[in-house]
């Protein structure tokens, strides 16, 4: 058995692997549907736009680029996104302090927080994060 390859955070490879995890055991949250746009500033590649699609509380899609009809846009520094993904920055703290700047439908933000704060998100991405460099 070969070891899984490392990927750089927010690279095409990272986002492809994140999307491929969609079939794994993520708990459904029936009323949570969010089309989420991110803008990461200060990455090693400059600013990076990427998105997540969440259906019934489950991440079903991820990729680079802009969504034409996102519900929310979150702008954050690369460092803050790394800290969030590693578990060093709590989602609610990031939103309250402005480390994650949000535009769009604030009701969808509350739905998103249900996914990010449930603890399942970090469990779901733990193996991928263990192989991620930044």
PDB file of C-alpha atoms in Angstrom:
ATOM      1  CA  UNK A   1       0.000   0.000   0.000  1.00  0.00           C
ATOM      2  CA  UNK A   2       1.415   3.391  -0.943  1.00  0.00           C
ATOM      3  CA  UNK A   3       1.134   6.406   1.268  1.00  0.00           C
ATOM      4  CA  UNK A   4      -1.242   9.119   0.127  1.00  0.00           C
ATOM      5  CA  UNK A   5       0.471  12.096  -1.469  1.00  0.00           C
ATOM      6  CA  UNK A   6       0.772  15.425   0.263  1.00  0.00           C
ATOM      7  CA  UNK A   7      -1.130  18.391  -1.132  1.00  0.00           C
ATOM      8  CA  UNK A   8      -0.730  22.131  -0.670  1.00  0.00           C
ATOM      9  CA  UNK A   9      -3.605  23.884   1.107  1.00  0.00           C
ATOM     10  CA  UNK A  10      -6.040  25.431  -1.401  1.00  0.00           C
ATOM     11  CA  UNK A  11      -4.243  23.949  -4.413  1.00  0.00           C
ATOM     12  CA  UNK A  12      -6.288  22.318  -7.160  1.00  0.00           C
ATOM     13  CA  UNK A  13      -5.193  18.956  -5.728  1.00  0.00           C
ATOM     14  CA  UNK A  14      -6.375  19.873  -2.236  1.00  0.00           C
ATOM     15  CA  UNK A  15      -9.775  21.038  -3.480  1.00  0.00           C
ATOM     16  CA  UNK A  16     -10.169  17.958  -5.689  1.00  0.00           C
ATOM     17  CA  UNK A  17      -9.464  15.722  -2.699  1.00  0.00           C
ATOM     18  CA  UNK A  18     -11.841  17.722  -0.505  1.00  0.00           C
ATOM     19  CA  UNK A  19     -14.577  17.263  -3.094  1.00  0.00           C
ATOM     20  CA  UNK A  20     -13.803  13.531  -3.366  1.00  0.00           C
ATOM     21  CA  UNK A  21     -14.560  13.160   0.347  1.00  0.00           C
ATOM     22  CA  UNK A  22     -18.210  14.020  -0.341  1.00  0.00           C
ATOM     23  CA  UNK A  23     -19.233  10.369  -0.256  1.00  0.00           C
ATOM     24  CA  UNK A  24     -17.716   9.756   3.169  1.00  0.00           C
ATOM     25  CA  UNK A  25     -19.712   9.721   6.366  1.00  0.00           C
ATOM     26  CA  UNK A  26     -20.765  13.294   6.849  1.00  0.00           C
ATOM     27  CA  UNK A  27     -23.910  13.648   8.941  1.00  0.00           C
ATOM     28  CA  UNK A  28     -26.822  15.208   7.092  1.00  0.00           C
ATOM     29  CA  UNK A  29     -28.382  18.433   8.353  1.00  0.00           C
ATOM     30  CA  UNK A  30     -31.510  18.526   6.167  1.00  0.00           C
ATOM     31  CA  UNK A  31     -32.182  22.283   6.124  1.00  0.00           C
ATOM     32  CA  UNK A  32     -28.578  23.410   5.489  1.00  0.00           C
ATOM     33  CA  UNK A  33     -27.874  24.278   1.842  1.00  0.00           C
ATOM     34  CA  UNK A  34     -25.153  26.848   1.160  1.00  0.00           C
ATOM     35  CA  UNK A  35     -23.283  27.910  -1.964  1.00  0.00           C
ATOM     36  CA  UNK A  36     -20.156  29.362  -0.381  1.00  0.00           C
ATOM     37  CA  UNK A  37     -17.545  31.518  -2.088  1.00  0.00           C
ATOM     38  CA  UNK A  38     -14.155  32.084  -0.453  1.00  0.00           C
ATOM     39  CA  UNK A  39     -11.478  34.624  -1.248  1.00  0.00           C
ATOM     40  CA  UNK A  40      -8.164  33.765   0.399  1.00  0.00           C
ATOM     41  CA  UNK A  41      -5.762  36.700   0.498  1.00  0.00           C
ATOM     42  CA  UNK A  42      -2.008  36.515   0.877  1.00  0.00           C
ATOM     43  CA  UNK A  43      -1.582  32.908  -0.265  1.00  0.00           C
ATOM     44  CA  UNK A  44       1.734  31.763  -1.764  1.00  0.00           C
ATOM     45  CA  UNK A  45      -0.009  32.145  -5.156  1.00  0.00           C
ATOM     46  CA  UNK A  46      -1.570  35.547  -4.443  1.00  0.00           C
ATOM     47  CA  UNK A  47      -5.311  35.869  -3.879  1.00  0.00           C
ATOM     48  CA  UNK A  48      -7.235  32.640  -4.498  1.00  0.00           C
ATOM     49  CA  UNK A  49     -10.966  32.309  -5.126  1.00  0.00           C
ATOM     50  CA  UNK A  50     -12.500  28.930  -4.320  1.00  0.00           C
ATOM     51  CA  UNK A  51     -15.900  27.584  -3.368  1.00  0.00           C
ATOM     52  CA  UNK A  52     -17.729  24.904  -1.417  1.00  0.00           C
ATOM     53  CA  UNK A  53     -21.163  23.504  -2.154  1.00  0.00           C
ATOM     54  CA  UNK A  54     -23.067  22.239   0.864  1.00  0.00           C
ATOM     55  CA  UNK A  55     -26.292  20.284   0.402  1.00  0.00           C
ATOM     56  CA  UNK A  56     -28.250  19.015   3.391  1.00  0.00           C
ATOM     57  CA  UNK A  57     -25.267  19.850   5.596  1.00  0.00           C
ATOM     58  CA  UNK A  58     -22.862  17.753   3.493  1.00  0.00           C
ATOM     59  CA  UNK A  59     -19.987  19.164   1.442  1.00  0.00           C
ATOM     60  CA  UNK A  60     -20.788  17.930  -2.068  1.00  0.00           C
ATOM     61  CA  UNK A  61     -18.476  20.094  -4.135  1.00  0.00           C
ATOM     62  CA  UNK A  62     -15.295  22.137  -3.949  1.00  0.00           C
ATOM     63  CA  UNK A  63     -13.182  23.905  -6.518  1.00  0.00           C
ATOM     64  CA  UNK A  64     -11.265  26.950  -7.598  1.00  0.00           C
ATOM     65  CA  UNK A  65     -12.926  29.918  -9.184  1.00  0.00           C
ATOM     66  CA  UNK A  66     -16.023  32.004  -8.683  1.00  0.00           C
ATOM     67  CA  UNK A  67     -19.599  30.808  -8.292  1.00  0.00           C
ATOM     68  CA  UNK A  68     -22.047  32.853 -10.331  1.00  0.00           C
ATOM     69  CA  UNK A  69     -24.752  32.638  -7.667  1.00  0.00           C
ATOM     70  CA  UNK A  70     -23.132  32.168  -4.266  1.00  0.00           C
ATOM     71  CA  UNK A  71     -25.158  32.682  -1.087  1.00  0.00           C
ATOM     72  CA  UNK A  72     -22.190  33.964   0.913  1.00  0.00           C
ATOM     73  CA  UNK A  73     -18.698  35.234   0.284  1.00  0.00           C
ATOM     74  CA  UNK A  74     -16.055  34.908   2.982  1.00  0.00           C
ATOM     75  CA  UNK A  75     -12.809  36.834   2.645  1.00  0.00           C
ATOM     76  CA  UNK A  76      -9.956  35.833   4.935  1.00  0.00           C
ATOM     77  CA  UNK A  77      -6.187  35.748   5.017  1.00  0.00           C
ATOM     78  CA  UNK A  78      -4.436  32.541   4.108  1.00  0.00           C
ATOM     79  CA  UNK A  79      -3.022  32.337   7.643  1.00  0.00           C
ATOM     80  CA  UNK A  80      -6.486  32.622   9.225  1.00  0.00           C
ATOM     81  CA  UNK A  81      -7.819  29.901   6.919  1.00  0.00           C
ATOM     82  CA  UNK A  82      -4.883  27.642   7.840  1.00  0.00           C
ATOM     83  CA  UNK A  83      -5.548  28.327  11.532  1.00  0.00           C
ATOM     84  CA  UNK A  84      -9.243  27.515  11.069  1.00  0.00           C
ATOM     85  CA  UNK A  85      -8.550  24.308   9.177  1.00  0.00           C
ATOM     86  CA  UNK A  86      -6.002  23.176  11.778  1.00  0.00           C
ATOM     87  CA  UNK A  87      -8.485  23.822  14.588  1.00  0.00           C
ATOM     88  CA  UNK A  88      -6.527  26.726  16.090  1.00  0.00           C
ATOM     89  CA  UNK A  89      -9.191  29.284  15.095  1.00  0.00           C
ATOM     90  CA  UNK A  90     -12.834  28.652  15.971  1.00  0.00           C
ATOM     91  CA  UNK A  91     -15.360  29.556  13.251  1.00  0.00           C
ATOM     92  CA  UNK A  92     -17.521  31.696  15.548  1.00  0.00           C
ATOM     93  CA  UNK A  93     -14.460  33.613  16.749  1.00  0.00           C
ATOM     94  CA  UNK A  94     -13.360  34.242  13.168  1.00  0.00           C
ATOM     95  CA  UNK A  95     -16.780  35.627  12.231  1.00  0.00           C
ATOM     96  CA  UNK A  96     -17.240  37.754  15.366  1.00  0.00           C
ATOM     97  CA  UNK A  97     -13.750  39.287  15.219  1.00  0.00           C
ATOM     98  CA  UNK A  98     -13.925  39.986  11.496  1.00  0.00           C
ATOM     99  CA  UNK A  99     -11.089  37.613  10.641  1.00  0.00           C
ATOM    100  CA  UNK A 100     -13.635  36.088   8.268  1.00  0.00           C
ATOM    101  CA  UNK A 101     -15.334  39.019   6.508  1.00  0.00           C
ATOM    102  CA  UNK A 102     -18.762  37.999   5.221  1.00  0.00           C
ATOM    103  CA  UNK A 103     -20.989  39.413   2.513  1.00  0.00           C
ATOM    104  CA  UNK A 104     -24.256  37.966   1.295  1.00  0.00           C
ATOM    105  CA  UNK A 105     -27.183  36.189   2.941  1.00  0.00           C
ATOM    106  CA  UNK A 106     -26.562  36.282   6.711  1.00  0.00           C
ATOM    107  CA  UNK A 107     -29.191  33.588   7.298  1.00  0.00           C
ATOM    108  CA  UNK A 108     -26.991  31.244   5.260  1.00  0.00           C
ATOM    109  CA  UNK A 109     -24.106  32.148   7.572  1.00  0.00           C
ATOM    110  CA  UNK A 110     -26.057  30.684  10.486  1.00  0.00           C
ATOM    111  CA  UNK A 111     -26.595  27.511   8.462  1.00  0.00           C
ATOM    112  CA  UNK A 112     -22.894  27.357   7.611  1.00  0.00           C
ATOM    113  CA  UNK A 113     -21.931  27.682  11.268  1.00  0.00           C
ATOM    114  CA  UNK A 114     -23.995  24.561  12.010  1.00  0.00           C
ATOM    115  CA  UNK A 115     -21.704  22.643   9.646  1.00  0.00           C
ATOM    116  CA  UNK A 116     -18.423  24.210  10.769  1.00  0.00           C
ATOM    117  CA  UNK A 117     -19.070  24.061  14.520  1.00  0.00           C
ATOM    118  CA  UNK A 118     -20.554  20.581  14.682  1.00  0.00           C
ATOM    119  CA  UNK A 119     -17.106  19.030  15.006  1.00  0.00           C
ATOM    120  CA  UNK A 120     -17.906  16.761  12.080  1.00  0.00           C
ATOM    121  CA  UNK A 121     -16.263  19.116   9.569  1.00  0.00           C
ATOM    122  CA  UNK A 122     -12.816  18.752  11.145  1.00  0.00           C
ATOM    123  CA  UNK A 123     -13.305  14.996  11.605  1.00  0.00           C
ATOM    124  CA  UNK A 124     -14.356  14.743   7.962  1.00  0.00           C
ATOM    125  CA  UNK A 125     -11.231  16.544   6.755  1.00  0.00           C
ATOM    126  CA  UNK A 126      -8.710  15.184   9.309  1.00  0.00           C
ATOM    127  CA  UNK A 127      -6.963  12.697   7.003  1.00  0.00           C
ATOM    128  CA  UNK A 128      -6.698  15.256   4.220  1.00  0.00           C
ATOM    129  CA  UNK A 129      -5.382  17.885   6.647  1.00  0.00           C
ATOM    130  CA  UNK A 130      -2.745  15.449   7.955  1.00  0.00           C
ATOM    131  CA  UNK A 131      -1.360  15.291   4.398  1.00  0.00           C
ATOM    132  CA  UNK A 132      -1.602  19.009   3.722  1.00  0.00           C
ATOM    133  CA  UNK A 133       1.269  21.481   3.603  1.00  0.00           C
ATOM    134  CA  UNK A 134       0.903  25.238   3.666  1.00  0.00           C
TER     135      UNK A 134
END
